[in-house]
Amino acid sequence: MHSTILPYVRRMPIIGTAVALAAGTLVALAPAAAHAASGASLPFTSVEAESATTTGTKIGPDYTQGTVASEASGRQAVRLGSGQRVEFTVPRAANAVNVSYNVPDGQSGSLDVYVNGVKISRTLPVTSKYSYVDTSWIAGAKTHHFFDNARLLLGQNVQQGDKVALVATGVQVTVDVADFEQVAGAAAQPAGSVSVVSKGADPSGAGDSTQAFRDAISAAQGEWCGSRRATTGSPPRSAVCRT
């Protein structure tokens, strides 16, 4: 589930001027220097939906097992009906967004995306297919794992202070948090590798690419085994070349 550990380094608030009693005299102490909290520095910055502007309904905080809000970061989120929106203020330069969301069990839909009030051509697909886990063999367990993630390249660069809005279309969507990131361009294919896309994988991630991965693995095994035979003059002893 979505971790409650914030994926960025927060600055601790500066402690205001304090007053201490020293030798019977009140002494003003200088403010303490701010210091970074523990945790990794990551390339994205998160914005909680409940701190954004919305026409939807804020839910939580709720700590009850089995409720959607209880699994959201901060135990709070924003629920959008069809046509409702949540608008984030971009915290840093970015060209991509990752959204943690929930939709009712058995449903799918999409989120329209607006940048500074202008709808972009790309949408964020949302689905319950990978959520709602039941562990009935565990006594007292309830359905859990309500949130999934949808990622989108915005197709443009946005700057700190710009507005990115998500609008539910045709399905109720609960939005937990949006992560904004400046994503680098795609890396070049390494020499001697087999691309799963060349074997039919869907680069958008929307389609089932299982067979493409199997075909790529098989092709890579065949190339490696053939290369070993050509180099050594005999079949390699690896088990993958004897299948």
CSV table of C-alpha atoms in Angstrom, one decimal:
chain,number,residue,atom,x,y,z
A,1,MET,CA,0.0,0.0,0.0
A,2,HIS,CA,1.0,3.6,-0.3
A,3,SER,CA,3.7,4.3,2.2
A,4,THR,CA,3.1,6.9,4.8
A,5,ILE,CA,6.8,7.8,4.6
A,6,LEU,CA,6.9,11.0,2.5
A,7,PRO,CA,9.0,10.6,-0.7
A,8,TYR,CA,10.9,13.8,-0.3
A,9,VAL,CA,13.1,15.5,2.3
A,10,ARG,CA,11.2,17.9,4.4
A,11,ARG,CA,12.7,20.9,6.2
A,12,MET,CA,12.0,21.0,9.9
A,13,PRO,CA,10.3,24.2,11.0
A,14,ILE,CA,12.7,26.8,12.4
A,15,ILE,CA,12.3,27.0,16.1
A,16,GLY,CA,11.4,30.5,17.2
A,17,THR,CA,13.5,32.6,19.5
A,18,ALA,CA,13.4,30.9,22.9
A,19,VAL,CA,14.0,32.2,26.3
A,20,ALA,CA,16.2,30.4,28.9
A,21,LEU,CA,16.8,31.0,32.5
A,22,ALA,CA,20.6,31.3,33.1
A,23,ALA,CA,22.0,32.4,36.4
A,24,GLY,CA,18.7,34.0,37.3
A,25,THR,CA,18.7,36.1,34.1
A,26,LEU,CA,16.4,35.7,31.1
A,27,VAL,CA,18.6,35.2,28.1
A,28,ALA,CA,17.3,35.3,24.5
A,29,LEU,CA,18.5,32.3,22.5
A,30,ALA,CA,19.1,32.5,18.7
A,31,PRO,CA,16.8,30.5,16.5
A,32,ALA,CA,18.0,26.9,15.9
A,33,ALA,CA,19.2,26.1,12.4
A,34,ALA,CA,16.8,24.1,10.3
A,35,HIS,CA,17.9,20.6,9.5
A,36,ALA,CA,16.8,17.9,7.1
A,37,ALA,CA,14.7,15.0,8.3
A,38,SER,CA,15.9,11.5,7.6
A,39,GLY,CA,15.0,9.8,4.4
A,40,ALA,CA,16.2,9.5,0.8
A,41,SER,CA,16.3,12.4,-1.6
A,42,LEU,CA,14.1,11.3,-4.6
A,43,PRO,CA,13.5,12.9,-8.0
A,44,PHE,CA,9.8,13.7,-7.4
A,45,THR,CA,7.8,15.9,-5.0
A,46,SER,CA,4.5,14.8,-3.6
A,47,VAL,CA,1.4,16.9,-3.1
A,48,GLU,CA,-1.5,15.6,-1.0
A,49,ALA,CA,-4.9,15.8,-2.6
A,50,GLU,CA,-6.5,17.1,0.6
A,51,SER,CA,-4.2,20.1,0.5
A,52,ALA,CA,-5.2,20.9,-3.1
A,53,THR,CA,-8.2,22.8,-4.5
A,54,THR,CA,-11.2,20.6,-5.2
A,55,THR,CA,-14.9,20.4,-6.0
A,56,GLY,CA,-15.0,16.9,-4.6
A,57,THR,CA,-15.3,15.7,-1.1
A,58,LYS,CA,-12.4,15.4,1.4
A,59,ILE,CA,-12.5,12.1,3.3
A,60,GLY,CA,-10.8,11.2,6.6
A,61,PRO,CA,-8.8,11.2,8.6
A,62,ASP,CA,-10.0,7.7,9.3
A,63,TYR,CA,-8.0,4.9,11.0
A,64,THR,CA,-10.6,2.2,10.7
A,65,GLN,CA,-9.3,-1.0,9.0
A,66,GLY,CA,-11.1,-1.6,5.7
A,67,THR,CA,-11.9,2.0,4.8
A,68,VAL,CA,-10.3,3.7,1.8
A,69,ALA,CA,-9.2,6.7,3.8
A,70,SER,CA,-7.3,4.5,6.3
A,71,GLU,CA,-4.9,3.4,3.5
A,72,ALA,CA,-4.3,6.9,2.1
A,73,SER,CA,-1.2,8.8,3.1
A,74,GLY,CA,-2.1,10.9,6.1
A,75,ARG,CA,-5.3,8.9,6.3
A,76,GLN,CA,-7.0,11.5,4.1
A,77,ALA,CA,-7.9,11.8,0.4
A,78,VAL,CA,-10.3,13.5,-2.0
A,79,ARG,CA,-13.3,11.7,-3.5
A,80,LEU,CA,-14.4,12.9,-7.0
A,81,GLY,CA,-17.7,12.1,-8.6
A,82,SER,CA,-18.0,12.3,-12.4
A,83,GLY,CA,-17.2,15.8,-13.5
A,84,GLN,CA,-15.6,16.9,-10.2
A,85,ARG,CA,-11.9,18.0,-10.1
A,86,VAL,CA,-8.9,18.3,-7.8
A,87,GLU,CA,-6.3,20.9,-8.8
A,88,PHE,CA,-2.7,20.8,-7.7
A,89,THR,CA,-0.2,23.6,-7.6
A,90,VAL,CA,3.0,22.3,-9.1
A,91,PRO,CA,5.8,22.4,-6.5
A,92,ARG,CA,8.7,22.2,-8.9
A,93,ALA,CA,9.6,22.0,-12.6
A,94,ALA,CA,8.1,18.7,-14.0
A,95,ASN,CA,7.0,17.0,-17.1
A,96,ALA,CA,5.2,14.0,-15.6
A,97,VAL,CA,2.8,13.1,-12.8
A,98,ASN,CA,2.1,9.9,-10.9
A,99,VAL,CA,-1.3,9.7,-9.2
A,100,SER,CA,-2.2,7.4,-6.3
A,101,TYR,CA,-6.0,6.7,-6.7
A,102,ASN,CA,-8.8,4.3,-5.9
A,103,VAL,CA,-12.0,3.4,-7.9
A,104,PRO,CA,-14.8,1.2,-6.7
A,105,ASP,CA,-14.3,-2.5,-7.0
A,106,GLY,CA,-15.0,-3.8,-10.5
A,107,GLN,CA,-14.9,-0.4,-12.2
A,108,SER,CA,-12.6,1.4,-14.5
A,109,GLY,CA,-12.5,4.9,-16.1
A,110,SER,CA,-10.2,7.8,-16.7
A,111,LEU,CA,-9.1,11.2,-15.4
A,112,ASP,CA,-9.0,14.1,-17.8
A,113,VAL,CA,-5.9,16.3,-17.2
A,114,TYR,CA,-5.8,20.0,-17.5
A,115,VAL,CA,-2.6,22.2,-17.4
A,116,ASN,CA,-3.3,25.8,-16.4
A,117,GLY,CA,-6.9,25.4,-17.4
A,118,VAL,CA,-6.2,23.8,-20.8
A,119,LYS,CA,-7.2,20.2,-21.3
A,120,ILE,CA,-4.4,18.1,-22.8
A,121,SER,CA,-5.0,15.2,-25.2
A,122,ARG,CA,-3.7,12.5,-22.9
A,123,THR,CA,-5.8,11.0,-20.1
A,124,LEU,CA,-5.0,9.0,-17.0
A,125,PRO,CA,-6.6,5.5,-17.1
A,126,VAL,CA,-7.9,4.2,-13.8
A,127,THR,CA,-8.9,0.7,-12.8
A,128,SER,CA,-9.7,-1.5,-9.9
A,129,LYS,CA,-8.1,-4.5,-11.6
A,130,TYR,CA,-5.0,-4.5,-9.4
A,131,SER,CA,-6.7,-3.4,-6.1
A,132,TYR,CA,-9.0,-5.0,-3.6
A,133,VAL,CA,-7.0,-7.8,-2.1
A,134,ASP,CA,-8.8,-10.4,0.1
A,135,THR,CA,-6.9,-12.6,2.6
A,136,SER,CA,-9.9,-14.5,4.0
A,137,TRP,CA,-7.6,-17.2,5.5
A,138,ILE,CA,-6.3,-14.6,8.0
A,139,ALA,CA,-8.7,-14.4,10.9
A,140,GLY,CA,-10.2,-10.9,11.2
A,141,ALA,CA,-8.7,-9.7,7.9
A,142,LYS,CA,-10.7,-7.3,5.7
A,143,THR,CA,-10.4,-6.4,2.1
A,144,HIS,CA,-7.4,-4.1,1.6
A,145,HIS,CA,-4.9,-2.6,-0.8
A,146,PHE,CA,-7.4,-0.1,-2.2
A,147,PHE,CA,-4.9,2.3,-4.0
A,148,ASP,CA,-3.1,1.9,-7.3
A,149,ASN,CA,-0.9,4.3,-9.3
A,150,ALA,CA,-1.4,5.9,-12.8
A,151,ARG,CA,1.5,7.7,-14.5
A,152,LEU,CA,1.5,10.2,-17.3
A,153,LEU,CA,4.0,12.2,-19.3
A,154,LEU,CA,2.3,15.6,-19.7
A,155,GLY,CA,3.8,16.2,-23.1
A,156,GLN,CA,5.1,19.6,-21.9
A,157,ASN,CA,7.2,21.2,-19.1
A,158,VAL,CA,5.4,22.8,-16.2
A,159,GLN,CA,6.9,25.1,-13.8
A,160,GLN,CA,6.6,25.8,-10.0
A,161,GLY,CA,3.3,27.5,-9.4
A,162,ASP,CA,1.5,26.1,-12.5
A,163,LYS,CA,-1.8,24.3,-12.1
A,164,VAL,CA,-2.5,20.7,-12.9
A,165,ALA,CA,-6.1,19.5,-12.5
A,166,LEU,CA,-7.6,16.0,-12.6
A,167,VAL,CA,-11.2,15.6,-13.6
A,168,ALA,CA,-13.1,12.3,-13.1
A,169,THR,CA,-15.0,11.1,-16.1
A,170,GLY,CA,-17.7,8.4,-15.8
A,171,VAL,CA,-16.5,6.9,-12.6
A,172,GLN,CA,-15.9,7.8,-9.0
A,173,VAL,CA,-12.2,8.3,-8.3
A,174,THR,CA,-10.6,8.9,-4.9
A,175,VAL,CA,-7.3,10.7,-5.3
A,176,ASP,CA,-4.7,10.3,-2.5
A,177,VAL,CA,-1.5,12.1,-3.7
A,178,ALA,CA,0.2,13.4,-6.9
A,179,ASP,CA,3.9,13.1,-7.4
A,180,PHE,CA,5.5,15.6,-9.8
A,181,GLU,CA,8.8,14.7,-11.6
A,182,GLN,CA,11.1,15.9,-14.3
A,183,VAL,CA,11.6,12.6,-16.2
A,184,ALA,CA,14.6,12.2,-18.4
A,185,GLY,CA,14.4,11.0,-22.0
A,186,ALA,CA,14.4,7.3,-22.7
A,187,ALA,CA,17.8,5.6,-22.5
A,188,ALA,CA,19.3,4.0,-25.6
A,189,GLN,CA,18.9,0.3,-25.9
A,190,PRO,CA,22.1,-1.5,-24.7
A,191,ALA,CA,24.1,-3.4,-27.2
A,192,GLY,CA,23.4,-7.1,-27.3
A,193,SER,CA,20.0,-6.8,-25.7
A,194,VAL,CA,16.6,-7.8,-26.9
A,195,SER,CA,13.8,-5.2,-26.8
A,196,VAL,CA,10.5,-6.4,-25.5
A,197,VAL,CA,8.8,-3.7,-27.6
A,198,SER,CA,10.3,-5.4,-30.7
A,199,LYS,CA,8.5,-8.5,-29.6
A,200,GLY,CA,5.1,-6.8,-29.4
A,201,ALA,CA,5.1,-5.3,-25.8
A,202,ASP,CA,2.8,-2.3,-25.3
A,203,PRO,CA,5.1,0.6,-24.3
A,204,SER,CA,2.1,2.4,-22.7
A,205,GLY,CA,1.6,-0.4,-20.2
A,206,ALA,CA,-2.1,-0.5,-21.0
A,207,GLY,CA,-2.0,-3.9,-22.8
A,208,ASP,CA,-1.1,-7.3,-21.7
A,209,SER,CA,2.6,-7.8,-22.8
A,210,THR,CA,3.2,-11.2,-21.1
A,211,GLN,CA,3.8,-13.1,-24.3
A,212,ALA,CA,6.1,-10.3,-25.6
A,213,PHE,CA,8.3,-10.7,-22.5
A,214,ARG,CA,8.4,-14.5,-23.0
A,215,ASP,CA,9.4,-14.1,-26.6
A,216,ALA,CA,12.1,-11.6,-25.7
A,217,ILE,CA,13.5,-13.9,-23.0
A,218,SER,CA,13.5,-16.8,-25.5
A,219,ALA,CA,15.2,-14.7,-28.2
A,220,ALA,CA,17.9,-13.5,-25.7
A,221,GLN,CA,18.6,-17.1,-24.6
A,222,GLY,CA,18.9,-18.2,-28.2
A,223,GLU,CA,21.3,-15.4,-29.1
A,224,TRP,CA,23.4,-16.1,-26.0
A,225,CYS,CA,23.6,-19.8,-26.6
A,226,GLY,CA,24.4,-19.2,-30.3
A,227,SER,CA,27.1,-16.8,-29.4
A,228,ARG,CA,28.6,-19.2,-26.9
A,229,ARG,CA,28.6,-22.0,-29.5
A,230,ALA,CA,30.3,-19.8,-32.1
A,231,THR,CA,32.9,-18.7,-29.5
A,232,THR,CA,33.7,-22.1,-28.0
A,233,GLY,CA,32.9,-24.5,-30.8
A,234,SER,CA,30.6,-26.5,-28.5
A,235,PRO,CA,27.2,-26.0,-26.8
A,236,PRO,CA,27.5,-24.2,-23.5
A,237,ARG,CA,26.8,-26.2,-20.4
A,238,SER,CA,24.2,-23.7,-19.1
A,239,ALA,CA,20.7,-25.3,-18.6
A,240,VAL,CA,19.1,-22.5,-20.6
A,241,CYS,CA,20.7,-23.9,-23.7
A,242,ARG,CA,19.5,-27.4,-23.2
A,243,THR,CA,15.8,-26.6,-23.1
